[in-house]
mmCIF file of C-alpha atoms in Angstrom:
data_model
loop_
_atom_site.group_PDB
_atom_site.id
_atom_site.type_symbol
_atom_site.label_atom_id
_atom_site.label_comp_id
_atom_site.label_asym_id
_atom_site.label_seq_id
_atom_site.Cartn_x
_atom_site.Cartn_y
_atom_site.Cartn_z
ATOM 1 C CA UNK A 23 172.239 -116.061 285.863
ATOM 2 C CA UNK A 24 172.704 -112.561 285.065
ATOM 3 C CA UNK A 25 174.359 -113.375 281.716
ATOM 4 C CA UNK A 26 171.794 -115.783 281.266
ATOM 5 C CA UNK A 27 169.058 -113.208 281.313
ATOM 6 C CA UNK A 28 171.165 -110.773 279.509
ATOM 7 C CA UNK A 29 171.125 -113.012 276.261
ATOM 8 C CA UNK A 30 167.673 -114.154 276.859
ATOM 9 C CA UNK A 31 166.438 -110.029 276.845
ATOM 10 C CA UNK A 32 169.222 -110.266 273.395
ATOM 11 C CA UNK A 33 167.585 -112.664 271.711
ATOM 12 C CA UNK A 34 164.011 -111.855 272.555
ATOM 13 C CA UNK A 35 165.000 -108.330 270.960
ATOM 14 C CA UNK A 36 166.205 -110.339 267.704
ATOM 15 C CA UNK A 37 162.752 -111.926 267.632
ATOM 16 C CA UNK A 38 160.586 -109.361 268.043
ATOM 17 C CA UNK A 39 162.811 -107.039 265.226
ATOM 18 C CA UNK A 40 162.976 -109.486 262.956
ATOM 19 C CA UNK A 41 159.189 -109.752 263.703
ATOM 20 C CA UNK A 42 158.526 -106.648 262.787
ATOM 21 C CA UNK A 43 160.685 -106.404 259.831
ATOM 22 C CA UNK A 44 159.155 -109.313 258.154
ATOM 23 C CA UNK A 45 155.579 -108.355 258.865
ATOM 24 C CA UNK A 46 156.392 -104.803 257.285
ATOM 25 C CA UNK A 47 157.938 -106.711 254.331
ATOM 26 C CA UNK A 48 154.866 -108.473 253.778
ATOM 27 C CA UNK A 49 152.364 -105.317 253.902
ATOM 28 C CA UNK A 50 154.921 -103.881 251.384
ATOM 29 C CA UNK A 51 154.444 -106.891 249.221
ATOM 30 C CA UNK A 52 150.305 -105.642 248.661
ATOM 31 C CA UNK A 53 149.040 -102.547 247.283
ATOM 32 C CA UNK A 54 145.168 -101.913 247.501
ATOM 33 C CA UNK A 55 143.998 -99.092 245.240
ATOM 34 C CA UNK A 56 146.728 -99.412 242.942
ATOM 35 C CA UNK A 57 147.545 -101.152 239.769
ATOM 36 C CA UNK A 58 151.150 -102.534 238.295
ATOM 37 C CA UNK A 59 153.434 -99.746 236.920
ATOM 38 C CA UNK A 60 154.623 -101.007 233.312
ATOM 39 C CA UNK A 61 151.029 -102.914 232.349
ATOM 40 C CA UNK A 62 150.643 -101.088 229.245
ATOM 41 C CA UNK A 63 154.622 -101.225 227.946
ATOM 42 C CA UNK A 64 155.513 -104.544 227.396
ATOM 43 C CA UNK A 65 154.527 -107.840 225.557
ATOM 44 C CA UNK A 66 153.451 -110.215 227.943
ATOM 45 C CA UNK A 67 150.697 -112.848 228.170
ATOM 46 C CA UNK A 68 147.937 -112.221 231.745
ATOM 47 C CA UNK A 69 147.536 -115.594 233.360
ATOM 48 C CA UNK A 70 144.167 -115.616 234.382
ATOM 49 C CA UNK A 71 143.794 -118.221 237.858
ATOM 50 C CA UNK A 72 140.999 -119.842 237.998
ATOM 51 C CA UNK A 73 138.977 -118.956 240.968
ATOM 52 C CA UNK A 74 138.014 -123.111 241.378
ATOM 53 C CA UNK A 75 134.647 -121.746 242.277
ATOM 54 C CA UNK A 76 132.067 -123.267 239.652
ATOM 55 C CA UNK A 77 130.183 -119.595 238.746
ATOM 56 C CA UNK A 78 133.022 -117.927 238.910
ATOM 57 C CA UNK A 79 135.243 -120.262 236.558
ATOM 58 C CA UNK A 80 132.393 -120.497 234.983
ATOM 59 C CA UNK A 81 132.063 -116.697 234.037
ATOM 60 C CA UNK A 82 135.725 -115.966 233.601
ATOM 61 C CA UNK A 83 136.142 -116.967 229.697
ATOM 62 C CA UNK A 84 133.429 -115.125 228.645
ATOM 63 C CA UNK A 85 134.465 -111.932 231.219
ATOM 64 C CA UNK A 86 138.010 -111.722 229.303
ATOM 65 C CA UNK A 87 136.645 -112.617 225.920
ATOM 66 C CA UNK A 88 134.081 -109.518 225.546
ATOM 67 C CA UNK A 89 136.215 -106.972 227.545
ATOM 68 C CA UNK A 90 140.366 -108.155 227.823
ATOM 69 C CA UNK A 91 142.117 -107.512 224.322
ATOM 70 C CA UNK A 92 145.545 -108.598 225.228
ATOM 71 C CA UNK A 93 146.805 -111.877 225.312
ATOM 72 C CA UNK A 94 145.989 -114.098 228.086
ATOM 73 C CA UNK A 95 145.510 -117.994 229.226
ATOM 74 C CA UNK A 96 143.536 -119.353 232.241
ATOM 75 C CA UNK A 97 144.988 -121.255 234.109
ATOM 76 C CA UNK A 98 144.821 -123.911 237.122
ATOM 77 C CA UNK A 99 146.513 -122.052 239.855
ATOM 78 C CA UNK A 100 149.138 -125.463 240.171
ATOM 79 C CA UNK A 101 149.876 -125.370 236.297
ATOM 80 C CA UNK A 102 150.795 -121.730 236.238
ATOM 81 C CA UNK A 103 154.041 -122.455 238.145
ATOM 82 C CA UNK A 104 154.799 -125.336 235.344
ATOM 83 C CA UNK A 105 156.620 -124.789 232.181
ATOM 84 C CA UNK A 106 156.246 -122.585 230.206
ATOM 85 C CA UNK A 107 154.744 -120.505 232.251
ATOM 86 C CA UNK A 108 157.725 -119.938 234.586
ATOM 87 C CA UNK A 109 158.908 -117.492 232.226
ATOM 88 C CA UNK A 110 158.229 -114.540 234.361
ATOM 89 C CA UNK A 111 159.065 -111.879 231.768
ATOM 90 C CA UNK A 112 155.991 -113.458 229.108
ATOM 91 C CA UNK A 113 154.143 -114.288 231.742
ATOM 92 C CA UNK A 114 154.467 -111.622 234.514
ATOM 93 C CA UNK A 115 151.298 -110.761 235.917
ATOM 94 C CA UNK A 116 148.128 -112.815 236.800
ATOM 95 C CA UNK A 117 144.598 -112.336 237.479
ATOM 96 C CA UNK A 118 143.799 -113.312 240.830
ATOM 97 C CA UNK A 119 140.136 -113.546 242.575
ATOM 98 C CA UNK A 120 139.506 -113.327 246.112
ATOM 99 C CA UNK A 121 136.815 -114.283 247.973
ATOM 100 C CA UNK A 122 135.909 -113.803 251.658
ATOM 101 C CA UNK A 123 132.942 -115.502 253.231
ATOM 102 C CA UNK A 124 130.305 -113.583 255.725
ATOM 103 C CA UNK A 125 127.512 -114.735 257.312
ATOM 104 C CA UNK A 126 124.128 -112.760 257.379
ATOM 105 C CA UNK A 127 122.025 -112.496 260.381
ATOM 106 C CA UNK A 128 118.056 -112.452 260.779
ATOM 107 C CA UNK A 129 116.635 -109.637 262.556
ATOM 108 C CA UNK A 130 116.396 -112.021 265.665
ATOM 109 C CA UNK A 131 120.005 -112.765 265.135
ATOM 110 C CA UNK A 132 120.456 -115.860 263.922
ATOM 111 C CA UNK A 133 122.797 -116.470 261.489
ATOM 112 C CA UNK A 134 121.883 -117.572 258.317
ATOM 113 C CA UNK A 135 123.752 -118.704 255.187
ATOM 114 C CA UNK A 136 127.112 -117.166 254.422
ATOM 115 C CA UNK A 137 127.399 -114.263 251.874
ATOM 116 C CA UNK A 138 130.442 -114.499 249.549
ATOM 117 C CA UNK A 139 132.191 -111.654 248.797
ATOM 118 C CA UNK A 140 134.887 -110.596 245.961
ATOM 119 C CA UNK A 141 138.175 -108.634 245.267
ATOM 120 C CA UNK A 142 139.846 -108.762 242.528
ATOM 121 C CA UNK A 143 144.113 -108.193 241.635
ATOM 122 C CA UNK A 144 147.110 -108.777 239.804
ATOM 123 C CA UNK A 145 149.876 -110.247 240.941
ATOM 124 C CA UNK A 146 153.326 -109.337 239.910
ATOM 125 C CA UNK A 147 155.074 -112.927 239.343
ATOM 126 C CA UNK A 148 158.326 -111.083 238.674
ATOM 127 C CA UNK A 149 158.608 -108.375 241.626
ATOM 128 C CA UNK A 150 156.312 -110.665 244.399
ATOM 129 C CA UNK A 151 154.059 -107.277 244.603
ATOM 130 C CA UNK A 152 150.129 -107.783 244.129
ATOM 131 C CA UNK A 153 147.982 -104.997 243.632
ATOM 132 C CA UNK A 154 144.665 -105.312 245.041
ATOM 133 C CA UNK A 155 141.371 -103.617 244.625
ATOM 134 C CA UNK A 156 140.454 -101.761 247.730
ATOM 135 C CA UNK A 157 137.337 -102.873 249.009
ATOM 136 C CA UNK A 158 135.039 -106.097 248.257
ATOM 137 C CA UNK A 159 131.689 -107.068 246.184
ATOM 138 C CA UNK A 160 128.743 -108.888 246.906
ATOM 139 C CA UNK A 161 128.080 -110.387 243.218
ATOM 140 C CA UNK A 162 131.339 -111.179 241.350
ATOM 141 C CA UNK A 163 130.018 -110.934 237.875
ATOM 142 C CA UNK A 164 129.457 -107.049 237.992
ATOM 143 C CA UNK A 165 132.552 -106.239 239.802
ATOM 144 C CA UNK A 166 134.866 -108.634 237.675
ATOM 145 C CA UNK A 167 133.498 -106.815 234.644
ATOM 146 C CA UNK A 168 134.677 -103.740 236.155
ATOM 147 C CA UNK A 169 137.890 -104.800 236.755
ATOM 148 C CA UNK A 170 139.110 -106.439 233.481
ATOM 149 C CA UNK A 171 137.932 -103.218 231.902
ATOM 150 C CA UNK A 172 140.403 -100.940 233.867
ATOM 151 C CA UNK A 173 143.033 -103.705 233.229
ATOM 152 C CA UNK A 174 141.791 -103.283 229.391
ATOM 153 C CA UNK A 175 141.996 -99.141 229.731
ATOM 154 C CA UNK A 176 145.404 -99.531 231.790
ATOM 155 C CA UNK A 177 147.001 -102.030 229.260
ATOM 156 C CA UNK A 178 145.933 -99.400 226.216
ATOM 157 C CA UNK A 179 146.696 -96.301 227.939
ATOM 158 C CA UNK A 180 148.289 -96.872 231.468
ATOM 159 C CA UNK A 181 145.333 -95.358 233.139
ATOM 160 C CA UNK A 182 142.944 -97.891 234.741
ATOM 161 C CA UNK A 183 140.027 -95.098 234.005
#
């Protein structure tokens, strides 16, 4: 029995290390504030994922139209991992939209309807690394406007401002 709990205390050590280690790995795998190194030097095409929310989707063409000069496509979020697009070195980084949803309260506190909020980044397709903005929005047109434009200013210059 003592052997038994010996290898129990073992592998319960395993776990909880190789718990830790992957949970690390995955906060390593996000960067809020920053933007990808290398988004100004080299020829590749932005996949653009559609949020699948109808304002949003709605908005995106005409967001990356009046302020995104480089090349890009927007895509279904299933198509982007089809042919051609699986060519990670063309098509290395894509626009992503987050949302999160809040609900307000009344002054009596009851809730009321839920408040959708936005983030915006770009994930790396060929290092696994997204870069998030820090911080959310409470209208997605303004802040999406924003955004594109430092990935504009960052693609020309490799400084997002």
């Amino acid at each position: 029995s003592n052997h038994y709990r010996c290898m129990k205390l073992l592998f319960l050590s395993v776990v909880a290390l190789l718990g830790n280690f992957w949970a690390t790995a995955q906060d390593n795998n996000v960067k809020f504030g920053e933007f990808p190194p290398g988004f100004n030097n080299a020829e590749f095409t932005l996949i653009v994922r559609d949020a699948d929310i109808n304002e949003v989707s709605e908005f995106l063409p005409d967001c990356f139209k009046k302020h995104y000069t480089g090349k890009y496509e927007i895509l279904e979020f299933q198509k982007a991992y089809s042919q051609p697009y699986l060519d990670f070195e063309k098509y290395r980084y894509e626009f992503v939209v987050y949302t999160k949803q809040t609900s307000g309260q009344t002054a009596g506190g009851e809730r009321i309807l839920l408040i959708t909020e936005f983030s915006y980044g770009v994930y790396d397709r060929k290092t696994s690394i997204t870069y998030r903005q820090d911080g959310w929005a409470g209208g997605y047109k303004e802040s999406m406007v924003s955004y594109v434009k430092k990935l504009e200013n960052l693609r020309k210059t490799g400084r997002a401002n």
